[in-house]
PDB file of C-alpha atoms in Angstrom:
ATOM      1  CA  UNK A 627     107.934  51.880  83.653  1.00 44.00           C
ATOM      2  CA  UNK A 628     109.965  55.291  86.051  1.00 38.00           C
ATOM      3  CA  UNK A 629     110.193  57.045  83.092  1.00 41.00           C
ATOM      4  CA  UNK A 630     106.426  56.565  82.328  1.00 39.00           C
ATOM      5  CA  UNK A 631     105.223  57.421  85.478  1.00 33.00           C
ATOM      6  CA  UNK A 632     106.884  60.908  85.445  1.00 42.00           C
ATOM      7  CA  UNK A 633     105.808  61.585  81.993  1.00 40.00           C
ATOM      8  CA  UNK A 634     102.509  61.083  83.634  1.00 35.00           C
ATOM      9  CA  UNK A 635     103.171  63.141  86.433  1.00 36.00           C
ATOM     10  CA  UNK A 636     103.827  65.965  84.490  1.00 38.00           C
ATOM     11  CA  UNK A 637     101.647  65.618  81.953  1.00 43.00           C
ATOM     12  CA  UNK A 638      98.967  65.841  84.836  1.00 33.00           C
ATOM     13  CA  UNK A 639     100.453  69.106  86.649  1.00 38.00           C
ATOM     14  CA  UNK A 640     100.181  70.962  83.488  1.00 38.00           C
ATOM     15  CA  UNK A 641      96.420  69.951  82.999  1.00 36.00           C
ATOM     16  CA  UNK A 642      95.937  70.892  86.368  1.00 38.00           C
ATOM     17  CA  UNK A 643      97.373  73.845  86.622  1.00 35.00           C
ATOM     18  CA  UNK A 644      95.669  75.023  83.700  1.00 36.00           C
ATOM     19  CA  UNK A 645      92.354  74.275  84.806  1.00 32.00           C
ATOM     20  CA  UNK A 646      91.983  76.506  87.236  1.00 40.00           C
ATOM     21  CA  UNK A 647      93.023  79.528  85.099  1.00 38.00           C
ATOM     22  CA  UNK A 648      90.600  79.032  82.304  1.00 35.00           C
ATOM     23  CA  UNK A 649      88.044  81.148  83.983  1.00 36.00           C
ATOM     24  CA  UNK A 650      90.454  84.392  83.638  1.00 40.00           C
ATOM     25  CA  UNK A 651      91.453  83.912  80.352  1.00 37.00           C
ATOM     26  CA  UNK A 652      89.045  87.211  78.441  1.00 36.00           C
ATOM     27  CA  UNK A 653      90.578  89.780  81.080  1.00 40.00           C
ATOM     28  CA  UNK A 654      88.540  92.436  81.503  1.00 43.00           C
ATOM     29  CA  UNK A 655      88.975  93.711  77.522  1.00 45.00           C
ATOM     30  CA  UNK A 656      91.818  96.304  78.709  1.00 63.00           C
ATOM     31  CA  UNK A 657      94.702  95.321  76.505  1.00 85.00           C
ATOM     32  CA  UNK A 658      95.878  93.331  78.968  1.00 93.00           C
ATOM     33  CA  UNK A 659      95.675  89.333  78.100  1.00 92.00           C
ATOM     34  CA  UNK A 660      98.438  88.375  80.027  1.00 95.00           C
ATOM     35  CA  UNK A 661      96.762  85.828  81.994  1.00 94.00           C
ATOM     36  CA  UNK A 662      95.497  83.924  79.523  1.00 94.00           C
ATOM     37  CA  UNK A 663      98.885  82.828  78.536  1.00 96.00           C
ATOM     38  CA  UNK A 664      99.990  79.608  79.868  1.00 97.00           C
ATOM     39  CA  UNK A 665     103.236  80.634  81.247  1.00 96.00           C
ATOM     40  CA  UNK A 666     101.718  83.072  83.347  1.00 97.00           C
ATOM     41  CA  UNK A 667      99.378  80.159  84.539  1.00 97.00           C
ATOM     42  CA  UNK A 668     102.104  78.178  85.068  1.00 97.00           C
ATOM     43  CA  UNK A 669     104.067  80.788  86.833  1.00 97.00           C
ATOM     44  CA  UNK A 670     100.921  81.530  89.102  1.00 97.00           C
ATOM     45  CA  UNK A 671     100.256  77.475  90.007  1.00 96.00           C
ATOM     46  CA  UNK A 672     104.045  77.438  91.233  1.00 97.00           C
ATOM     47  CA  UNK A 673     102.975  80.725  93.680  1.00 97.00           C
ATOM     48  CA  UNK A 674     100.269  78.722  94.594  1.00 96.00           C
ATOM     49  CA  UNK A 675     101.837  75.531  95.574  1.00 95.00           C
ATOM     50  CA  UNK A 676     104.401  77.372  97.870  1.00 95.00           C
ATOM     51  CA  UNK A 677     102.950  79.937  99.603  1.00 95.00           C
ATOM     52  CA  UNK A 678     100.090  78.218 101.187  1.00 91.00           C
ATOM     53  CA  UNK A 679      99.613  78.822 105.174  1.00 90.00           C
ATOM     54  CA  UNK A 680     103.783  80.621 104.800  1.00 95.00           C
ATOM     55  CA  UNK A 681     104.372  83.846 106.856  1.00 95.00           C
ATOM     56  CA  UNK A 682     106.595  86.370 105.011  1.00 96.00           C
ATOM     57  CA  UNK A 683     108.062  89.766 106.360  1.00 95.00           C
ATOM     58  CA  UNK A 684     107.548  91.294 102.875  1.00 96.00           C
ATOM     59  CA  UNK A 685     106.001  90.160  99.997  1.00 97.00           C
ATOM     60  CA  UNK A 686     106.731  92.565  96.171  1.00 98.00           C
ATOM     61  CA  UNK A 687     103.682  92.588  93.543  1.00 98.00           C
ATOM     62  CA  UNK A 688     104.671  93.836  90.113  1.00 98.00           C
ATOM     63  CA  UNK A 689     105.902  93.074  86.604  1.00 97.00           C
ATOM     64  CA  UNK A 690     108.930  91.990  84.730  1.00 96.00           C
ATOM     65  CA  UNK A 691     111.471  94.710  86.497  1.00 97.00           C
ATOM     66  CA  UNK A 692     110.699  93.234  89.892  1.00 98.00           C
ATOM     67  CA  UNK A 693     110.419  89.580  88.864  1.00 97.00           C
ATOM     68  CA  UNK A 694     113.775  90.161  87.281  1.00 97.00           C
ATOM     69  CA  UNK A 695     114.963  89.524  90.929  1.00 97.00           C
ATOM     70  CA  UNK A 696     114.188  86.164  91.455  1.00 95.00           C
ATOM     71  CA  UNK A 697     114.564  85.146  94.936  1.00 92.00           C
ATOM     72  CA  UNK A 698     117.173  87.649  95.320  1.00 94.00           C
ATOM     73  CA  UNK A 699     115.349  88.706  98.039  1.00 95.00           C
ATOM     74  CA  UNK A 700     115.651  86.817 101.115  1.00 93.00           C
ATOM     75  CA  UNK A 701     114.344  83.632 102.209  1.00 92.00           C
ATOM     76  CA  UNK A 702     111.533  85.471 104.341  1.00 95.00           C
ATOM     77  CA  UNK A 703     110.233  87.248 101.416  1.00 97.00           C
ATOM     78  CA  UNK A 704     107.941  86.355  98.917  1.00 97.00           C
ATOM     79  CA  UNK A 705     108.663  87.462  95.043  1.00 98.00           C
ATOM     80  CA  UNK A 706     105.296  87.040  93.378  1.00 98.00           C
ATOM     81  CA  UNK A 707     106.262  89.748  90.754  1.00 98.00           C
ATOM     82  CA  UNK A 708     105.283  88.324  86.716  1.00 98.00           C
ATOM     83  CA  UNK A 709     106.773  89.675  83.289  1.00 96.00           C
ATOM     84  CA  UNK A 710     103.822  91.463  81.691  1.00 96.00           C
ATOM     85  CA  UNK A 711     101.843  92.310  85.061  1.00 97.00           C
ATOM     86  CA  UNK A 712      99.322  95.382  84.957  1.00 98.00           C
ATOM     87  CA  UNK A 713      96.517  96.075  87.498  1.00 98.00           C
ATOM     88  CA  UNK A 714      94.039  94.340  85.513  1.00 97.00           C
ATOM     89  CA  UNK A 715      96.437  91.221  86.159  1.00 97.00           C
ATOM     90  CA  UNK A 716      97.311  91.603  89.237  1.00 98.00           C
ATOM     91  CA  UNK A 717      93.696  91.590  90.536  1.00 97.00           C
ATOM     92  CA  UNK A 718      93.110  88.061  88.781  1.00 97.00           C
ATOM     93  CA  UNK A 719      96.624  86.814  90.149  1.00 97.00           C
ATOM     94  CA  UNK A 720      95.226  88.021  93.736  1.00 97.00           C
ATOM     95  CA  UNK A 721      92.087  85.555  92.703  1.00 95.00           C
ATOM     96  CA  UNK A 722      94.224  82.881  92.739  1.00 96.00           C
ATOM     97  CA  UNK A 723      96.609  83.165  95.570  1.00 96.00           C
ATOM     98  CA  UNK A 724      94.976  85.069  98.369  1.00 92.00           C
ATOM     99  CA  UNK A 725      92.683  81.800  99.313  1.00 92.00           C
ATOM    100  CA  UNK A 726      95.517  80.102 100.058  1.00 93.00           C
ATOM    101  CA  UNK A 727      95.987  81.800 103.576  1.00 89.00           C
ATOM    102  CA  UNK A 728      99.474  83.673 103.371  1.00 94.00           C
ATOM    103  CA  UNK A 729     100.433  86.334 105.570  1.00 94.00           C
ATOM    104  CA  UNK A 730     102.585  89.283 104.939  1.00 95.00           C
ATOM    105  CA  UNK A 731     103.984  91.978 106.758  1.00 95.00           C
ATOM    106  CA  UNK A 732     104.654  94.583 104.301  1.00 96.00           C
ATOM    107  CA  UNK A 733     103.612  94.312 100.873  1.00 97.00           C
ATOM    108  CA  UNK A 734     105.717  96.650  97.594  1.00 98.00           C
ATOM    109  CA  UNK A 735     102.952  96.982  94.739  1.00 98.00           C
ATOM    110  CA  UNK A 736     105.165  97.949  91.922  1.00 98.00           C
ATOM    111  CA  UNK A 737     102.796  98.020  89.376  1.00 97.00           C
ATOM    112  CA  UNK A 738     101.992 100.843  86.305  1.00 97.00           C
ATOM    113  CA  UNK A 739     104.117 100.660  83.909  1.00 97.00           C
ATOM    114  CA  UNK A 740     102.215  98.078  81.645  1.00 97.00           C
ATOM    115  CA  UNK A 741      99.086  99.987  82.218  1.00 97.00           C
ATOM    116  CA  UNK A 742     101.067 103.047  80.390  1.00 97.00           C
ATOM    117  CA  UNK A 743     101.854 100.474  77.518  1.00 95.00           C
ATOM    118  CA  UNK A 744      97.921  98.862  77.692  1.00 96.00           C
ATOM    119  CA  UNK A 745      96.218 102.014  77.534  1.00 93.00           C
ATOM    120  CA  UNK A 746      93.884 100.956  80.631  1.00 96.00           C
ATOM    121  CA  UNK A 747      91.896 104.172  81.512  1.00 96.00           C
ATOM    122  CA  UNK A 748      92.622 106.188  83.758  1.00 98.00           C
ATOM    123  CA  UNK A 749      89.016 105.504  86.122  1.00 97.00           C
ATOM    124  CA  UNK A 750      89.981 101.400  85.443  1.00 97.00           C
ATOM    125  CA  UNK A 751      94.111 101.703  86.978  1.00 98.00           C
ATOM    126  CA  UNK A 752      92.303 103.565  89.818  1.00 98.00           C
ATOM    127  CA  UNK A 753      89.850 100.756  90.868  1.00 98.00           C
ATOM    128  CA  UNK A 754      92.483  98.449  90.147  1.00 98.00           C
ATOM    129  CA  UNK A 755      94.806  99.963  92.183  1.00 98.00           C
ATOM    130  CA  UNK A 756      92.472 101.008  95.275  1.00 98.00           C
ATOM    131  CA  UNK A 757      90.793  97.039  95.122  1.00 98.00           C
ATOM    132  CA  UNK A 758      94.208  95.505  95.304  1.00 97.00           C
ATOM    133  CA  UNK A 759      95.479  97.830  98.176  1.00 97.00           C
ATOM    134  CA  UNK A 760      91.838  96.346  99.726  1.00 96.00           C
ATOM    135  CA  UNK A 761      93.078  92.751  98.861  1.00 95.00           C
ATOM    136  CA  UNK A 762      96.341  93.468 100.639  1.00 95.00           C
ATOM    137  CA  UNK A 763      94.683  94.841 103.954  1.00 94.00           C
ATOM    138  CA  UNK A 764      92.356  91.909 104.211  1.00 91.00           C
ATOM    139  CA  UNK A 765      95.330  89.572 104.377  1.00 88.00           C
ATOM    140  CA  UNK A 766      96.744  91.675 107.161  1.00 89.00           C
ATOM    141  CA  UNK A 767      99.706  93.641 105.917  1.00 90.00           C
ATOM    142  CA  UNK A 768     100.840  95.845 108.102  1.00 91.00           C
ATOM    143  CA  UNK A 769     102.581  98.139 105.544  1.00 95.00           C
ATOM    144  CA  UNK A 770     101.869  98.628 101.864  1.00 97.00           C
ATOM    145  CA  UNK A 771     104.237 100.672  99.976  1.00 98.00           C
ATOM    146  CA  UNK A 772     103.922 101.757  96.117  1.00 98.00           C
ATOM    147  CA  UNK A 773     106.508 102.437  93.941  1.00 98.00           C
ATOM    148  CA  UNK A 774     106.072 104.767  91.124  1.00 97.00           C
ATOM    149  CA  UNK A 775     105.744 103.141  87.633  1.00 98.00           C
ATOM    150  CA  UNK A 776     109.023 103.092  85.517  1.00 98.00           C
ATOM    151  CA  UNK A 777     110.212 105.536  82.497  1.00 97.00           C
ATOM    152  CA  UNK A 778     111.753 103.762  79.571  1.00 97.00           C
ATOM    153  CA  UNK A 779     114.664 104.967  77.509  1.00 97.00           C
ATOM    154  CA  UNK A 780     113.436 108.092  75.534  1.00 95.00           C
ATOM    155  CA  UNK A 781     113.569 105.669  72.306  1.00 96.00           C
ATOM    156  CA  UNK A 782     112.002 102.833  74.049  1.00 96.00           C
ATOM    157  CA  UNK A 783     109.072 105.417  74.948  1.00 96.00           C
ATOM    158  CA  UNK A 784     108.361 105.954  71.088  1.00 95.00           C
ATOM    159  CA  UNK A 785     107.624 102.241  70.351  1.00 94.00           C
ATOM    160  CA  UNK A 786     104.005 101.209  71.256  1.00 91.00           C
ATOM    161  CA  UNK A 787     105.409  97.598  71.248  1.00 90.00           C
ATOM    162  CA  UNK A 788     108.499  98.024  74.161  1.00 93.00           C
ATOM    163  CA  UNK A 789     106.602 100.797  76.281  1.00 95.00           C
ATOM    164  CA  UNK A 790     104.108 103.499  77.655  1.00 95.00           C
ATOM    165  CA  UNK A 791     105.073 107.071  76.417  1.00 96.00           C
ATOM    166  CA  UNK A 792     106.760 109.094  78.928  1.00 96.00           C
ATOM    167  CA  UNK A 793     103.679 111.125  78.867  1.00 97.00           C
ATOM    168  CA  UNK A 794     101.537 108.595  79.309  1.00 97.00           C
ATOM    169  CA  UNK A 795     103.860 107.268  82.406  1.00 97.00           C
ATOM    170  CA  UNK A 796     103.797 110.863  83.855  1.00 97.00           C
ATOM    171  CA  UNK A 797      99.949 110.279  84.416  1.00 98.00           C
ATOM    172  CA  UNK A 798      99.803 106.750  86.187  1.00 98.00           C
ATOM    173  CA  UNK A 799     102.302 108.256  88.510  1.00 98.00           C
ATOM    174  CA  UNK A 800      99.840 111.211  89.339  1.00 98.00           C
ATOM    175  CA  UNK A 801      96.816 108.523  90.048  1.00 98.00           C
ATOM    176  CA  UNK A 802      99.370 106.645  91.697  1.00 98.00           C
ATOM    177  CA  UNK A 803      99.936 109.444  93.942  1.00 98.00           C
ATOM    178  CA  UNK A 804      96.378 110.498  93.984  1.00 98.00           C
ATOM    179  CA  UNK A 805      95.217 107.098  95.286  1.00 98.00           C
ATOM    180  CA  UNK A 806      98.297 106.822  98.195  1.00 98.00           C
ATOM    181  CA  UNK A 807      97.163 110.180  99.536  1.00 98.00           C
ATOM    182  CA  UNK A 808      93.688 109.297  99.887  1.00 98.00           C
ATOM    183  CA  UNK A 809      94.555 105.425 100.778  1.00 97.00           C
ATOM    184  CA  UNK A 810      97.307 107.084 103.192  1.00 97.00           C
ATOM    185  CA  UNK A 811      99.739 105.021 102.406  1.00 97.00           C
ATOM    186  CA  UNK A 812     103.002 105.805 100.924  1.00 97.00           C
ATOM    187  CA  UNK A 813     104.736 106.385  97.750  1.00 97.00           C
ATOM    188  CA  UNK A 814     108.778 105.317  97.385  1.00 95.00           C
ATOM    189  CA  UNK A 815     109.638 107.342  94.862  1.00 93.00           C
ATOM    190  CA  UNK A 816     113.338 108.383  96.203  1.00 92.00           C
ATOM    191  CA  UNK A 817     115.601 105.569  96.152  1.00 94.00           C
ATOM    192  CA  UNK A 818     114.343 104.448  92.552  1.00 96.00           C
ATOM    193  CA  UNK A 819     115.634 108.480  91.411  1.00 96.00           C
ATOM    194  CA  UNK A 820     119.167 106.737  91.033  1.00 96.00           C
ATOM    195  CA  UNK A 821     117.760 104.478  87.716  1.00 98.00           C
ATOM    196  CA  UNK A 822     117.123 107.200  86.184  1.00 97.00           C
ATOM    197  CA  UNK A 823     118.169 110.724  84.406  1.00 93.00           C
ATOM    198  CA  UNK A 824     114.943 112.992  85.330  1.00 88.00           C
ATOM    199  CA  UNK A 825     112.058 110.989  82.622  1.00 92.00           C
ATOM    200  CA  UNK A 826     113.991 108.581  81.082  1.00 96.00           C
ATOM    201  CA  UNK A 827     115.191 104.969  82.288  1.00 97.00           C
ATOM    202  CA  UNK A 828     119.528 105.564  82.496  1.00 97.00           C
ATOM    203  CA  UNK A 829     120.870 103.758  79.220  1.00 97.00           C
ATOM    204  CA  UNK A 830     124.075 102.512  81.021  1.00 97.00           C
ATOM    205  CA  UNK A 831     121.391 100.760  83.664  1.00 98.00           C
ATOM    206  CA  UNK A 832     119.289  98.675  80.614  1.00 98.00           C
ATOM    207  CA  UNK A 833     119.509  96.114  78.352  1.00 97.00           C
ATOM    208  CA  UNK A 834     116.955  97.103  76.174  1.00 96.00           C
ATOM    209  CA  UNK A 835     115.439 100.415  76.845  1.00 97.00           C
ATOM    210  CA  UNK A 836     113.004  98.824  79.048  1.00 97.00           C
ATOM    211  CA  UNK A 837     114.404  96.118  81.336  1.00 97.00           C
ATOM    212  CA  UNK A 838     117.237  96.864  83.769  1.00 98.00           C
ATOM    213  CA  UNK A 839     120.857  95.427  83.504  1.00 98.00           C
ATOM    214  CA  UNK A 840     122.688  93.753  86.510  1.00 98.00           C
ATOM    215  CA  UNK A 841     123.867  97.021  87.662  1.00 98.00           C
ATOM    216  CA  UNK A 842     120.376  98.484  87.595  1.00 98.00           C
ATOM    217  CA  UNK A 843     118.729  95.304  88.950  1.00 98.00           C
ATOM    218  CA  UNK A 844     120.883  96.027  92.040  1.00 97.00           C
ATOM    219  CA  UNK A 845     120.605  99.416  92.665  1.00 97.00           C
ATOM    220  CA  UNK A 846     116.561  98.248  92.762  1.00 98.00           C
ATOM    221  CA  UNK A 847     117.052  94.868  94.485  1.00 97.00           C
ATOM    222  CA  UNK A 848     118.668  97.443  97.346  1.00 97.00           C
ATOM    223  CA  UNK A 849     115.712 100.347  97.568  1.00 97.00           C
ATOM    224  CA  UNK A 850     113.335  97.230  97.666  1.00 97.00           C
ATOM    225  CA  UNK A 851     115.242  95.640 100.339  1.00 96.00           C
ATOM    226  CA  UNK A 852     115.575  98.941 102.313  1.00 95.00           C
ATOM    227  CA  UNK A 853     111.634  99.146 102.189  1.00 94.00           C
ATOM    228  CA  UNK A 854     111.291  95.530 103.962  1.00 93.00           C
ATOM    229  CA  UNK A 855     114.206  95.814 106.320  1.00 89.00           C
ATOM    230  CA  UNK A 856     112.937  99.439 107.568  1.00 82.00           C
ATOM    231  CA  UNK A 857     110.739  99.502 110.777  1.00 71.00           C
ATOM    232  CA  UNK A 858     106.855  99.145 110.448  1.00 60.00           C
TER     233      UNK A 858
END
């Protein structure tokens, strides 16, 4: 009987997780369809259950590079990053988490790597990033920092199923700097340079030419923690 009750509870949780996200299943014709995936919907649903009326020192928003850090940024910080995210799905994530009344002192937006791969236009990227910054300001963030889009290895950049081209990542990073200047917020580009050799991800720090290995993640984690611990 207890097993049957647990099974019903799990099924109800899955149904409840799925229904609220149905409206996001056709994202803007942008090439980013991640929000239509059940695993993404479940990830955001799980976040929604945790953040209601919570207060955090820092929040991290991003894709698989940041999500690989998991909970290793400390209990005072919340990692909202999910694999496959671009600025398109970031705004869709905001639709679901922003109403939950949580607060962040500092937010890091580490987005753009998948925008380069999905072929999102310059205009849409800029508009999405500006809207994301406005959403975070509406939450009372005292500090917002942007992280540049990540380069892949040169070999991975030739595979459109793995990464955007080096030249497109360059273009996305120019746009990030332009938005940062217009919004008067900083871009943290120096700290992550330890991950790269010029405009290429260091092959010694990656598992597949795109994602970081344990050594690379340790470097990246320290960069984010330095940002989150720095004075407002």
